[in-house]
PDB file of C-alpha atoms and ligand atoms in Angstrom:
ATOM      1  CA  UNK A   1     -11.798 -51.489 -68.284  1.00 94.00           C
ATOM      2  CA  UNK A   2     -11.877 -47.426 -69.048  1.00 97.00           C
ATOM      3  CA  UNK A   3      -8.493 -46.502 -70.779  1.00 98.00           C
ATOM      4  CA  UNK A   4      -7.076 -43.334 -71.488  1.00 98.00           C
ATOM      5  CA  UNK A   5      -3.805 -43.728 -73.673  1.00 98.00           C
ATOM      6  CA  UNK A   6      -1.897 -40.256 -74.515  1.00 99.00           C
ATOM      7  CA  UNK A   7       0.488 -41.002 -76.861  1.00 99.00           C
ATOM      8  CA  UNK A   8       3.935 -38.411 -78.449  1.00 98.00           C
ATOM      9  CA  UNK A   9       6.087 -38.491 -81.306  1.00 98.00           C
ATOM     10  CA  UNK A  10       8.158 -41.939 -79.756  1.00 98.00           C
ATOM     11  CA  UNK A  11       5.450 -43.919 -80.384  1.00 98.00           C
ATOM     12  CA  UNK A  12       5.968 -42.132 -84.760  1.00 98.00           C
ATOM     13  CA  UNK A  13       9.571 -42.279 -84.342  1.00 98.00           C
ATOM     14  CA  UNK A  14      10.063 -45.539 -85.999  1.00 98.00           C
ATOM     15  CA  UNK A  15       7.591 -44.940 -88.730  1.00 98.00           C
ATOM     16  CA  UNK A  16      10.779 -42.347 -89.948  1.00 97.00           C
ATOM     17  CA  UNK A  17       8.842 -39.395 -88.364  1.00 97.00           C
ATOM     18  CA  UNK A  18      11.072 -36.924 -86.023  1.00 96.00           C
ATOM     19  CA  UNK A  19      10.644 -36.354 -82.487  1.00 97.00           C
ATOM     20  CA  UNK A  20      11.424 -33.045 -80.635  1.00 97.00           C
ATOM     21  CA  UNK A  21      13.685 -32.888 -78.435  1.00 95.00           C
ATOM     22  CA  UNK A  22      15.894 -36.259 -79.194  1.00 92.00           C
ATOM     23  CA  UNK A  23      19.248 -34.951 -79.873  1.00 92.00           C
ATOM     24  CA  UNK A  24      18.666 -34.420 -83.593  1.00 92.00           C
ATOM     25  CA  UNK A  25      14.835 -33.934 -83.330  1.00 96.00           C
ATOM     26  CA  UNK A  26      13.034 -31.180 -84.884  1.00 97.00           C
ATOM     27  CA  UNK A  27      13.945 -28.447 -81.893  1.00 97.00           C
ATOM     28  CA  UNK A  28      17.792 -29.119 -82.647  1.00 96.00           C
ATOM     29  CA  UNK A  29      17.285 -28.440 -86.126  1.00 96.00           C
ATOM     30  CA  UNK A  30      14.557 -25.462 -85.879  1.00 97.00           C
ATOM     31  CA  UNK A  31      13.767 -22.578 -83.638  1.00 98.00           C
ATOM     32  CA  UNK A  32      10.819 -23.675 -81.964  1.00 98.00           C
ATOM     33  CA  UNK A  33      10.067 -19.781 -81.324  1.00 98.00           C
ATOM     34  CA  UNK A  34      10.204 -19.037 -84.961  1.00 98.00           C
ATOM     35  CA  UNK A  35       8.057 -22.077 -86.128  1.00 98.00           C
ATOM     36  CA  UNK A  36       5.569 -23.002 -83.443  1.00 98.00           C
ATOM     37  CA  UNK A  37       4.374 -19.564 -81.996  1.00 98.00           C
ATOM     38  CA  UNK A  38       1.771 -16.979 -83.188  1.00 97.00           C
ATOM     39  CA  UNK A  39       4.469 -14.146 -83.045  1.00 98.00           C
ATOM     40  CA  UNK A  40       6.788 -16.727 -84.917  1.00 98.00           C
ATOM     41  CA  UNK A  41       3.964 -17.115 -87.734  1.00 97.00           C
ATOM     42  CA  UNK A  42       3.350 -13.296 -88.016  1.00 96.00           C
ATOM     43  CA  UNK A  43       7.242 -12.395 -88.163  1.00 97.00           C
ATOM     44  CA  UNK A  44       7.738 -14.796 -91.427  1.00 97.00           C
ATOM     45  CA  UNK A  45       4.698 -16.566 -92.069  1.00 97.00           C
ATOM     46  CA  UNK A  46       5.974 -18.378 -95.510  1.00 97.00           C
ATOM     47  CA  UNK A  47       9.077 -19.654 -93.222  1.00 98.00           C
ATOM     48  CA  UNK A  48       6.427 -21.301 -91.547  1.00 98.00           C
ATOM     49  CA  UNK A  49       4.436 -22.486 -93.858  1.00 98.00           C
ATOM     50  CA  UNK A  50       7.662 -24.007 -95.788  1.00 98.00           C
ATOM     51  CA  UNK A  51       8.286 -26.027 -92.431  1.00 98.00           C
ATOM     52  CA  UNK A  52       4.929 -27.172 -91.979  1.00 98.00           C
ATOM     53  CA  UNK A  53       4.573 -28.047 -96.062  1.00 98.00           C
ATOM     54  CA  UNK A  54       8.239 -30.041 -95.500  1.00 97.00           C
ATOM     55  CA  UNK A  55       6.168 -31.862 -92.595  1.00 97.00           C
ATOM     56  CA  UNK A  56       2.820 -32.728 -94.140  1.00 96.00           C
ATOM     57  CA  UNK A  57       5.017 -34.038 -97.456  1.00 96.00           C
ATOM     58  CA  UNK A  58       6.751 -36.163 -95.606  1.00 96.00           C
ATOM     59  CA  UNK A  59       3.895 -38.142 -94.120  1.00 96.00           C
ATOM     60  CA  UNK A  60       3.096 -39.658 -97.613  1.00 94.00           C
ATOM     61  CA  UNK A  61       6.544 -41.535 -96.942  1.00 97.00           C
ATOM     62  CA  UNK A  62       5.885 -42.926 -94.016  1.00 98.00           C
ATOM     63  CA  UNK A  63       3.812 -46.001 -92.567  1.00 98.00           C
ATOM     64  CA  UNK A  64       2.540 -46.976 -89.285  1.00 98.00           C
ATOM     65  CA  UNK A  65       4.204 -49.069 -87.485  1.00 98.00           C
ATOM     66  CA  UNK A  66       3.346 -51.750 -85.159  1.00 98.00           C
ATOM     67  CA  UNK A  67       2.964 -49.369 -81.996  1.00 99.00           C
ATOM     68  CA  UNK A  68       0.328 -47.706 -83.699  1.00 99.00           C
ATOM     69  CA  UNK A  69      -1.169 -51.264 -85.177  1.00 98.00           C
ATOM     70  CA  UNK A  70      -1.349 -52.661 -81.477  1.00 98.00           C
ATOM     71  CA  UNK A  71      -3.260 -49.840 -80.224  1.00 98.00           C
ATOM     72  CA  UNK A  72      -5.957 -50.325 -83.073  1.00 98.00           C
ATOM     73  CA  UNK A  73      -5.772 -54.101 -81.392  1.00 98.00           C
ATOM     74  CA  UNK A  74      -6.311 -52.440 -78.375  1.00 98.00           C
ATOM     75  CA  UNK A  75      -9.113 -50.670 -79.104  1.00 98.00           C
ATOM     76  CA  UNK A  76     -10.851 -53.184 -81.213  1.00 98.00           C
ATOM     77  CA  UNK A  77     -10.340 -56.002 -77.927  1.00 97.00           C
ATOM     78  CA  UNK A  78     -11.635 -53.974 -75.222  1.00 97.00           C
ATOM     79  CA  UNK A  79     -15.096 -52.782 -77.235  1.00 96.00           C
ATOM     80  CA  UNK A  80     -15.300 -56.491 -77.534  1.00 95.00           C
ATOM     81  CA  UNK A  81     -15.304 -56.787 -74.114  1.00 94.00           C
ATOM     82  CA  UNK A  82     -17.712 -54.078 -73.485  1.00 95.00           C
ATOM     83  CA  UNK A  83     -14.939 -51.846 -72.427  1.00 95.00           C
ATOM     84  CA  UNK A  84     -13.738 -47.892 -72.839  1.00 96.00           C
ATOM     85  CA  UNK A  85     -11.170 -46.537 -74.704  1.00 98.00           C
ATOM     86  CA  UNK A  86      -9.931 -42.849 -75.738  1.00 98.00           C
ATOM     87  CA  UNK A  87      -6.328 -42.293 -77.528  1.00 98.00           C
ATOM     88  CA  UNK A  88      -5.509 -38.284 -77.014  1.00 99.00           C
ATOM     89  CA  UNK A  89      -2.320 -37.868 -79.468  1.00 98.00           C
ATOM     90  CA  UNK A  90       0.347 -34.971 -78.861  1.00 98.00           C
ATOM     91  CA  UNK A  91       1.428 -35.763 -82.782  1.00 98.00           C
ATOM     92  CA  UNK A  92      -0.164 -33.945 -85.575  1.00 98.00           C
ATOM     93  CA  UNK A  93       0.494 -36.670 -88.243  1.00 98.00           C
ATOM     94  CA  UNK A  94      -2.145 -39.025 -89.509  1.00 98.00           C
ATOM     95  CA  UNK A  95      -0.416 -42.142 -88.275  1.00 98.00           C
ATOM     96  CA  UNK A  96      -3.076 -43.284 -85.736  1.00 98.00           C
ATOM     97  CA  UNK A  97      -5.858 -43.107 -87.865  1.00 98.00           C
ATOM     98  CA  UNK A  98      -4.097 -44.814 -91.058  1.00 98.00           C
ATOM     99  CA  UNK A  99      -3.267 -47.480 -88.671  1.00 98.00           C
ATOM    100  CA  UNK A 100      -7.506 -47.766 -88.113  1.00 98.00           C
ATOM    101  CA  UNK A 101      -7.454 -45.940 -84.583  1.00 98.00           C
ATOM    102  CA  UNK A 102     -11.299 -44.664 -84.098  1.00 98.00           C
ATOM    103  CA  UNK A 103     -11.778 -43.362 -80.634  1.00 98.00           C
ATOM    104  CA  UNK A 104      -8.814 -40.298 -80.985  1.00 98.00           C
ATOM    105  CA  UNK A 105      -8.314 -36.825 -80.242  1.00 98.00           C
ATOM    106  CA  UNK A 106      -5.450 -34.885 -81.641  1.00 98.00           C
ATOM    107  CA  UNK A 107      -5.226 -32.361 -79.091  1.00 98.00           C
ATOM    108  CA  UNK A 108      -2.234 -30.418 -80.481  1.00 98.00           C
ATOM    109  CA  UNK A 109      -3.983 -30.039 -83.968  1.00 98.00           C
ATOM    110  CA  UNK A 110      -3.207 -32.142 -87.402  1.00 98.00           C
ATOM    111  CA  UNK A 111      -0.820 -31.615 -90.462  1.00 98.00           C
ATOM    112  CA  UNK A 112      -3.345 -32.402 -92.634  1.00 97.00           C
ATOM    113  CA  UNK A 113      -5.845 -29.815 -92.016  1.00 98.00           C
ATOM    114  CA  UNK A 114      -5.634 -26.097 -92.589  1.00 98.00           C
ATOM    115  CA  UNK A 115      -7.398 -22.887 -90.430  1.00 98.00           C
ATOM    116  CA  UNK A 116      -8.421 -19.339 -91.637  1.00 98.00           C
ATOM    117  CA  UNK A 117      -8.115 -16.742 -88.776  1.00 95.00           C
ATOM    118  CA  UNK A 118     -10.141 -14.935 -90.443  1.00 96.00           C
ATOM    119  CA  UNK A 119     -13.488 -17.132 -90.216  1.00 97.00           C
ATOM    120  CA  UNK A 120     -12.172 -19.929 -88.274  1.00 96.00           C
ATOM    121  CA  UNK A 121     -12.830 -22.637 -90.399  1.00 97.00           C
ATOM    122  CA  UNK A 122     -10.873 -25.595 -90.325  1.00 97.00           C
ATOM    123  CA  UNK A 123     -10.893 -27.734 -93.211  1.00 97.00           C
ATOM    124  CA  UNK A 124      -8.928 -31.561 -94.464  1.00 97.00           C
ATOM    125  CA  UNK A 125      -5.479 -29.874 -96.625  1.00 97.00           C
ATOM    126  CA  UNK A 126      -2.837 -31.911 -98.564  1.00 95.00           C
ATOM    127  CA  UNK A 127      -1.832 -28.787-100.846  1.00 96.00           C
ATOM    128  CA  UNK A 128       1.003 -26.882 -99.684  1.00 97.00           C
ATOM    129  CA  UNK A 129      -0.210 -23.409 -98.271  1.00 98.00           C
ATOM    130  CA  UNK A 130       1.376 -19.747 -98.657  1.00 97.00           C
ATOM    131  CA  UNK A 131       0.646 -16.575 -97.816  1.00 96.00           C
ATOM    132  CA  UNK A 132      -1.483 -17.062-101.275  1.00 96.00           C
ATOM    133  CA  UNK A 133      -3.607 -19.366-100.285  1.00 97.00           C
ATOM    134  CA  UNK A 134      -7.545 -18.433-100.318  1.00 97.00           C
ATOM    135  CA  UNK A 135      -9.926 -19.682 -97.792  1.00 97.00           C
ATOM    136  CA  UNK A 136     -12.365 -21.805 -99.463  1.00 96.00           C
ATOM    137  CA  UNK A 137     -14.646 -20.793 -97.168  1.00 96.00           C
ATOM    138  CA  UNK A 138     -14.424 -16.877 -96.877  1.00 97.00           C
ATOM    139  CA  UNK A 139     -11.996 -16.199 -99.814  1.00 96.00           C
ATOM    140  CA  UNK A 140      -9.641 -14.277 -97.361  1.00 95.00           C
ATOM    141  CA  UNK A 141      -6.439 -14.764 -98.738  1.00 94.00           C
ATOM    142  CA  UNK A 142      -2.738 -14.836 -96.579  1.00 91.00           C
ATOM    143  CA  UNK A 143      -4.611 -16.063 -93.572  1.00 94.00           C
ATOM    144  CA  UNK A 144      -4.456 -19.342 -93.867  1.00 97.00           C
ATOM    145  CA  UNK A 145      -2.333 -21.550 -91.405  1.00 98.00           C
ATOM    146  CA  UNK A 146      -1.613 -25.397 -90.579  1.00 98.00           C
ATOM    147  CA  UNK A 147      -4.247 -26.484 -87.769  1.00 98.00           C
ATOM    148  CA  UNK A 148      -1.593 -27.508 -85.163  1.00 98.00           C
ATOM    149  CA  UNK A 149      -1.707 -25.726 -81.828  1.00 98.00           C
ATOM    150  CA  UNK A 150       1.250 -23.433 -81.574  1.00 98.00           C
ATOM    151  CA  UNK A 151       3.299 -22.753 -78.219  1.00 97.00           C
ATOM    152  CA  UNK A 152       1.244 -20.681 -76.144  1.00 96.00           C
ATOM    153  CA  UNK A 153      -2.209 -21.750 -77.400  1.00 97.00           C
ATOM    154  CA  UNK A 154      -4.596 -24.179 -75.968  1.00 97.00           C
ATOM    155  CA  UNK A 155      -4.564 -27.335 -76.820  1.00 98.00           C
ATOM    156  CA  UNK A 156      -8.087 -28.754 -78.439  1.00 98.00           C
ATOM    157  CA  UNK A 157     -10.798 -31.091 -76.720  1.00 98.00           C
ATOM    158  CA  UNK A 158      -9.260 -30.489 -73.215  1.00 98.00           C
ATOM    159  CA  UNK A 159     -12.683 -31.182 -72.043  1.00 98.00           C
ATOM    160  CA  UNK A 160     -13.231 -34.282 -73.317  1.00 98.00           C
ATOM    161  CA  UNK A 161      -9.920 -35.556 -72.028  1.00 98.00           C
ATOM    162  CA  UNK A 162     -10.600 -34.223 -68.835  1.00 98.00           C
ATOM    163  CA  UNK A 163     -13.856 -35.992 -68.705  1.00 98.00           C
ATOM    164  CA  UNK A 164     -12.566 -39.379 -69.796  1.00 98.00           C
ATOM    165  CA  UNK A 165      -9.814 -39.270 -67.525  1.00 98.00           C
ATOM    166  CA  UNK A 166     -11.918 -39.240 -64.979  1.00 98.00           C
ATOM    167  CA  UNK A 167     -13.676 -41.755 -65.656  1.00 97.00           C
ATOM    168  CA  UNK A 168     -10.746 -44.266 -66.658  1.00 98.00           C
ATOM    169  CA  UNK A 169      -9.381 -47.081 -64.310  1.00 96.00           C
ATOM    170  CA  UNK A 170      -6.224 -47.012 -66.544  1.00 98.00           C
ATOM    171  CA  UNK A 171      -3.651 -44.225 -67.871  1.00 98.00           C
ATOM    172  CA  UNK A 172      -1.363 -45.455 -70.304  1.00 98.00           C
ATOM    173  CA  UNK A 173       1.679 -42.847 -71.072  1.00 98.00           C
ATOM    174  CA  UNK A 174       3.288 -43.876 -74.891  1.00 98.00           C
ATOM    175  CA  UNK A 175       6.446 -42.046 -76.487  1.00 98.00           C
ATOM    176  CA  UNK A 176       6.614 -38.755 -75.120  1.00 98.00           C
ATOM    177  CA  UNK A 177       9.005 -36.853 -73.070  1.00 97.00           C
ATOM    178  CA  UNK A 178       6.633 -35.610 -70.512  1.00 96.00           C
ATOM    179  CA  UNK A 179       8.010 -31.835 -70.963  1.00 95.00           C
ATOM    180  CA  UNK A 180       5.274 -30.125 -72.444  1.00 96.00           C
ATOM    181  CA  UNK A 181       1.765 -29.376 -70.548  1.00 97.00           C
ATOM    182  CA  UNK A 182      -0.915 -29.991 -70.106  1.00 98.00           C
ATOM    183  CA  UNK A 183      -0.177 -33.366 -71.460  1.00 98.00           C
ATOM    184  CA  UNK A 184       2.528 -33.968 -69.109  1.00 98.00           C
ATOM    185  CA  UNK A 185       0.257 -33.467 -66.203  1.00 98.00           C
ATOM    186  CA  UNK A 186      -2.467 -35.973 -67.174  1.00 98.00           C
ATOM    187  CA  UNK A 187      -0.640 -38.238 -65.205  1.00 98.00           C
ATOM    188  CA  UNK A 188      -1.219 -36.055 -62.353  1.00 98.00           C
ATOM    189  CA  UNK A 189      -4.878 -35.935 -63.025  1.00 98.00           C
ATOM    190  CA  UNK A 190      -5.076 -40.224 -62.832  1.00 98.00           C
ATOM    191  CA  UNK A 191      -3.314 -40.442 -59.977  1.00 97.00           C
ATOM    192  CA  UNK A 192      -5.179 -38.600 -58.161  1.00 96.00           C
ATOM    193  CA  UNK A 193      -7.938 -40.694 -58.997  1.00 95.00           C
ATOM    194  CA  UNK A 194      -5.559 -43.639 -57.603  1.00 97.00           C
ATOM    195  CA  UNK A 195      -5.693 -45.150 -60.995  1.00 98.00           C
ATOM    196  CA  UNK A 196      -2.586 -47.286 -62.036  1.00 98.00           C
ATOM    197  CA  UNK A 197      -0.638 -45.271 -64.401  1.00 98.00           C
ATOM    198  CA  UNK A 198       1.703 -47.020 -67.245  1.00 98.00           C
ATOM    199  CA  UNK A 199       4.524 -45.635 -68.697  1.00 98.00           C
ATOM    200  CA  UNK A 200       5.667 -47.188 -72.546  1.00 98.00           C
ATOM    201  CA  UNK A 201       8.879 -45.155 -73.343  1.00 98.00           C
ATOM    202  CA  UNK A 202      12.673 -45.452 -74.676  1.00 98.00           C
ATOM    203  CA  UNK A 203      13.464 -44.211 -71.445  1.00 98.00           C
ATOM    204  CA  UNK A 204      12.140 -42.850 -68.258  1.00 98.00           C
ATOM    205  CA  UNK A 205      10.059 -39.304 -69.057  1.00 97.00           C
ATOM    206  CA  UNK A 206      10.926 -36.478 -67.140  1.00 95.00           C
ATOM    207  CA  UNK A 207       7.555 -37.272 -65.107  1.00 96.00           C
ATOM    208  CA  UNK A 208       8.658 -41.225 -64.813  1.00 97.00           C
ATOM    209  CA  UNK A 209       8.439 -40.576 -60.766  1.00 97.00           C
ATOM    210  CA  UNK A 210       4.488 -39.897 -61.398  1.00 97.00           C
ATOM    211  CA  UNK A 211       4.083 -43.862 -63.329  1.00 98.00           C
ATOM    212  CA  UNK A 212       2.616 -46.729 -60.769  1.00 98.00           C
ATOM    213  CA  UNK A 213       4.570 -49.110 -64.004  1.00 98.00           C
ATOM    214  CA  UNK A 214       6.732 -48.635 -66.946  1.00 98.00           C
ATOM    215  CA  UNK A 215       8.373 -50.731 -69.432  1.00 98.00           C
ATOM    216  CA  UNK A 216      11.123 -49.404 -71.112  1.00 98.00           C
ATOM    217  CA  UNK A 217      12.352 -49.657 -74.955  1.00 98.00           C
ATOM    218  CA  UNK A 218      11.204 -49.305 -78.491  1.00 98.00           C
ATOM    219  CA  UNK A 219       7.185 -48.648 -78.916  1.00 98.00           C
ATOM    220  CA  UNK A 220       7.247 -51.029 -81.779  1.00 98.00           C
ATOM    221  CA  UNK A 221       8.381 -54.060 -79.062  1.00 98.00           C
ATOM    222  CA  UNK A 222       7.074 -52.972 -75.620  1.00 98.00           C
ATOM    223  CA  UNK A 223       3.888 -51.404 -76.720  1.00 98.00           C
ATOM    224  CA  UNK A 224       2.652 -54.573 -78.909  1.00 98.00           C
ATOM    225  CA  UNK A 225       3.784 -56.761 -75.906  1.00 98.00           C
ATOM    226  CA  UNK A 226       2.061 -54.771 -73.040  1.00 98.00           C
ATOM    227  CA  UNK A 227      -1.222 -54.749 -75.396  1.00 98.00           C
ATOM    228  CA  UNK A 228      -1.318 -58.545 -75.729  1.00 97.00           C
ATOM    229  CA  UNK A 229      -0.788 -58.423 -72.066  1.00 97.00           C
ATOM    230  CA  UNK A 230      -3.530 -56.192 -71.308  1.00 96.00           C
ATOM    231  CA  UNK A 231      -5.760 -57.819 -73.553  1.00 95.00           C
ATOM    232  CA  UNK A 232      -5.159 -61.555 -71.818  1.00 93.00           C
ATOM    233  CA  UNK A 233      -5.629 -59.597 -68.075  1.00 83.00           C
TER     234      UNK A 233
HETATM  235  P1  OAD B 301       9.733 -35.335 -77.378  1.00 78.55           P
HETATM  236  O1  OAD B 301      10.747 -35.261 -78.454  1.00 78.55           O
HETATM  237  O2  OAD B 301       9.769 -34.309 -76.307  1.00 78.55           O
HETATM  238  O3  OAD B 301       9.809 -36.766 -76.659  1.00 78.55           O
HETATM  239  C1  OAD B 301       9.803 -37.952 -77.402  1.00 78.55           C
HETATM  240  C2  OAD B 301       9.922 -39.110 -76.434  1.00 78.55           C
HETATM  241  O4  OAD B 301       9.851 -40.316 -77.188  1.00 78.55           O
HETATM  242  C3  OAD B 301      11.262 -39.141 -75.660  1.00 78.55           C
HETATM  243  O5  OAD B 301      11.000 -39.382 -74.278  1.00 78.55           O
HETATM  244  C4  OAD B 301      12.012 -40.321 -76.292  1.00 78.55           C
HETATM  245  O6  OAD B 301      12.811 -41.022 -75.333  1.00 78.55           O
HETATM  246  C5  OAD B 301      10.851 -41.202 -76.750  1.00 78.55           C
HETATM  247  N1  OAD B 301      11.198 -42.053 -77.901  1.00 78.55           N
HETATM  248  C6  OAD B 301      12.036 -41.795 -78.935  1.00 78.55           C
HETATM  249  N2  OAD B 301      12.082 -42.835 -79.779  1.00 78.55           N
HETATM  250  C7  OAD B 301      11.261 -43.776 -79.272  1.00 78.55           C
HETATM  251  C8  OAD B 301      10.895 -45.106 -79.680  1.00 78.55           C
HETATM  252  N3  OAD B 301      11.359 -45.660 -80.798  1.00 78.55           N
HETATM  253  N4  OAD B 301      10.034 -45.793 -78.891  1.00 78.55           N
HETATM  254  C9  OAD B 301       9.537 -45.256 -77.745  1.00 78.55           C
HETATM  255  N5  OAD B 301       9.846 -44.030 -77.316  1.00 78.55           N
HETATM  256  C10 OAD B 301      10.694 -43.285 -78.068  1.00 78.55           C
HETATM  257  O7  OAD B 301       8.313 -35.381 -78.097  1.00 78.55           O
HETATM  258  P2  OAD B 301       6.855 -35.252 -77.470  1.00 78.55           P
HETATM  259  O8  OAD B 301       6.823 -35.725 -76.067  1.00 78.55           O
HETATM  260  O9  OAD B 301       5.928 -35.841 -78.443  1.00 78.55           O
HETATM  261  O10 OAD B 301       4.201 -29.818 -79.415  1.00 78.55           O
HETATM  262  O11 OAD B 301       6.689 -33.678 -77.479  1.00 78.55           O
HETATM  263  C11 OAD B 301       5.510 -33.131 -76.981  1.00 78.55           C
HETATM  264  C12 OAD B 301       5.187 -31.876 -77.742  1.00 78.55           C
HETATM  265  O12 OAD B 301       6.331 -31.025 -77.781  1.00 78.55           O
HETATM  266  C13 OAD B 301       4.869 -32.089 -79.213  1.00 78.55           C
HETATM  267  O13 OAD B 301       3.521 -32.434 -79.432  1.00 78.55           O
HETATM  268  C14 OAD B 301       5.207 -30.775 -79.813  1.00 78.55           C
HETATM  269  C15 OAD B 301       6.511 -30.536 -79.137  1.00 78.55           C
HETATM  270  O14 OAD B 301       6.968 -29.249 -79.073  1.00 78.55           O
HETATM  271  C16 OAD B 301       4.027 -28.691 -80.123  1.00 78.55           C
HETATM  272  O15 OAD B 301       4.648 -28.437 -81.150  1.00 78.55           O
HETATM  273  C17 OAD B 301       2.966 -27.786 -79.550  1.00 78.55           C
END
């Protein structure tokens, strides 16, 4: 079996960490214009960086949970059985990986690392940033910014996603709304292919029409379940 899982902030959301657009997720309590856009970044830069330090601080309090623990199972069980596996994550925390996730591609950027526009380097960051902060690469100082991709920016290894998808005989969708491309159109991509397409949500996505299945609930219940199920098929 090829598998392509793309997972969003449901799958986080019991690990304490906020989705979007849940009625008191992060977009009811910030302007996503002001906080997740280039012009938003060069209008008040340290507002930014103040919401994106509140972010990365709060991932030391928080745990994965046993979505992110089945996938690992996941992963683990189909290399066993000489099979392929990619997990492309809309979520910029570090949840996947602390759970022991290997094959993954954060394609809207990470918390945890920082990016200096004015060399481009992108480096591991747990320190808060400012408009003080110097590059430890080129020195530049009040260029440094979180490496997340911002509203109108490209998401990262679109390529390689791409690529795997269309290779996979499986597209699993976890935890996310569906409402923000090009992640929401992956879907789009498998079927095409004619590829069953899963959907593991609390509810049906706004693209829930596009799923060939879908189970319906908490990720840390239906996500563990449909793994052991997967694994036994
Ligand atoms: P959303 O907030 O749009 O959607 C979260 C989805 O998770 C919703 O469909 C919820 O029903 C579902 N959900 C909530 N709790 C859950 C639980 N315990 N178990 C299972 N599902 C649950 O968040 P995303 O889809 O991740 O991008 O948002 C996609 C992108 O929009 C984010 O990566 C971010 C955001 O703006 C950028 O900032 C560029």
């Amino acid at each position: 079996m090829r598998l392509v899982v793309l997972t969003g902030s449901g799958v986080s959301a019991e690990s304490g960490v906020s989705t979007f657009r849940d009625k008191d997720g992060v977009w009811a309590r910030h302007d996503w214009r002001e906080v997740a856009t280039p012009e938003g970044f060069a209008a008040d830069p340290e507002h930014v960086h103040e919401f994106y330090n509140a972010r990365g601080r709060r991932l030391a309090t928080v745990l994965p949970n046993p979505a992110h623990e089945a996938l690992v199972r996941l992963e683990s069980g189909l290399a066993a059985k000489g099979g392929a596996f990619l997990l492309v994550t809309q979520n910029v925390d570090d949840l996947h990986e602390r759970a022991g996730s290997k094959s993954l591609l954060h394609m809207h950027g990470e918390l945890l690392r920082a990016r200096c526009e004015a060399c481009g380097a992108s480096r591991p960051w747990t320190d808060d940033l400012s408009t003080a902060t110097a590059c430890l690469g080129c020195a530049s100082r009040g260029l440094m910014r979180p490496d997340v991709v911002w509203f109108g920016e490209t998401p990262v290894f679109m390529e390689e996603i791409a690529a795997a998808i269309s290779r996979a005989d499986l597209f699993v969708s976890i935890g996310t709304s569906g409402s923000v491309y090009p992640a929401a159109g992956f879907v789009n991509e498998a079927r095409l292919r004619h590829i069953p397409c899963v959907e593991l949500n609390l509810e049906p996505s706004e693209n829930a029409h596009c799923f060939t299945d879908a189970r319906y609930g908490k990720a840390t219940e239906i996500v563990p379940r449909w793994v052991d199920e997967t694994l036994r098929g």
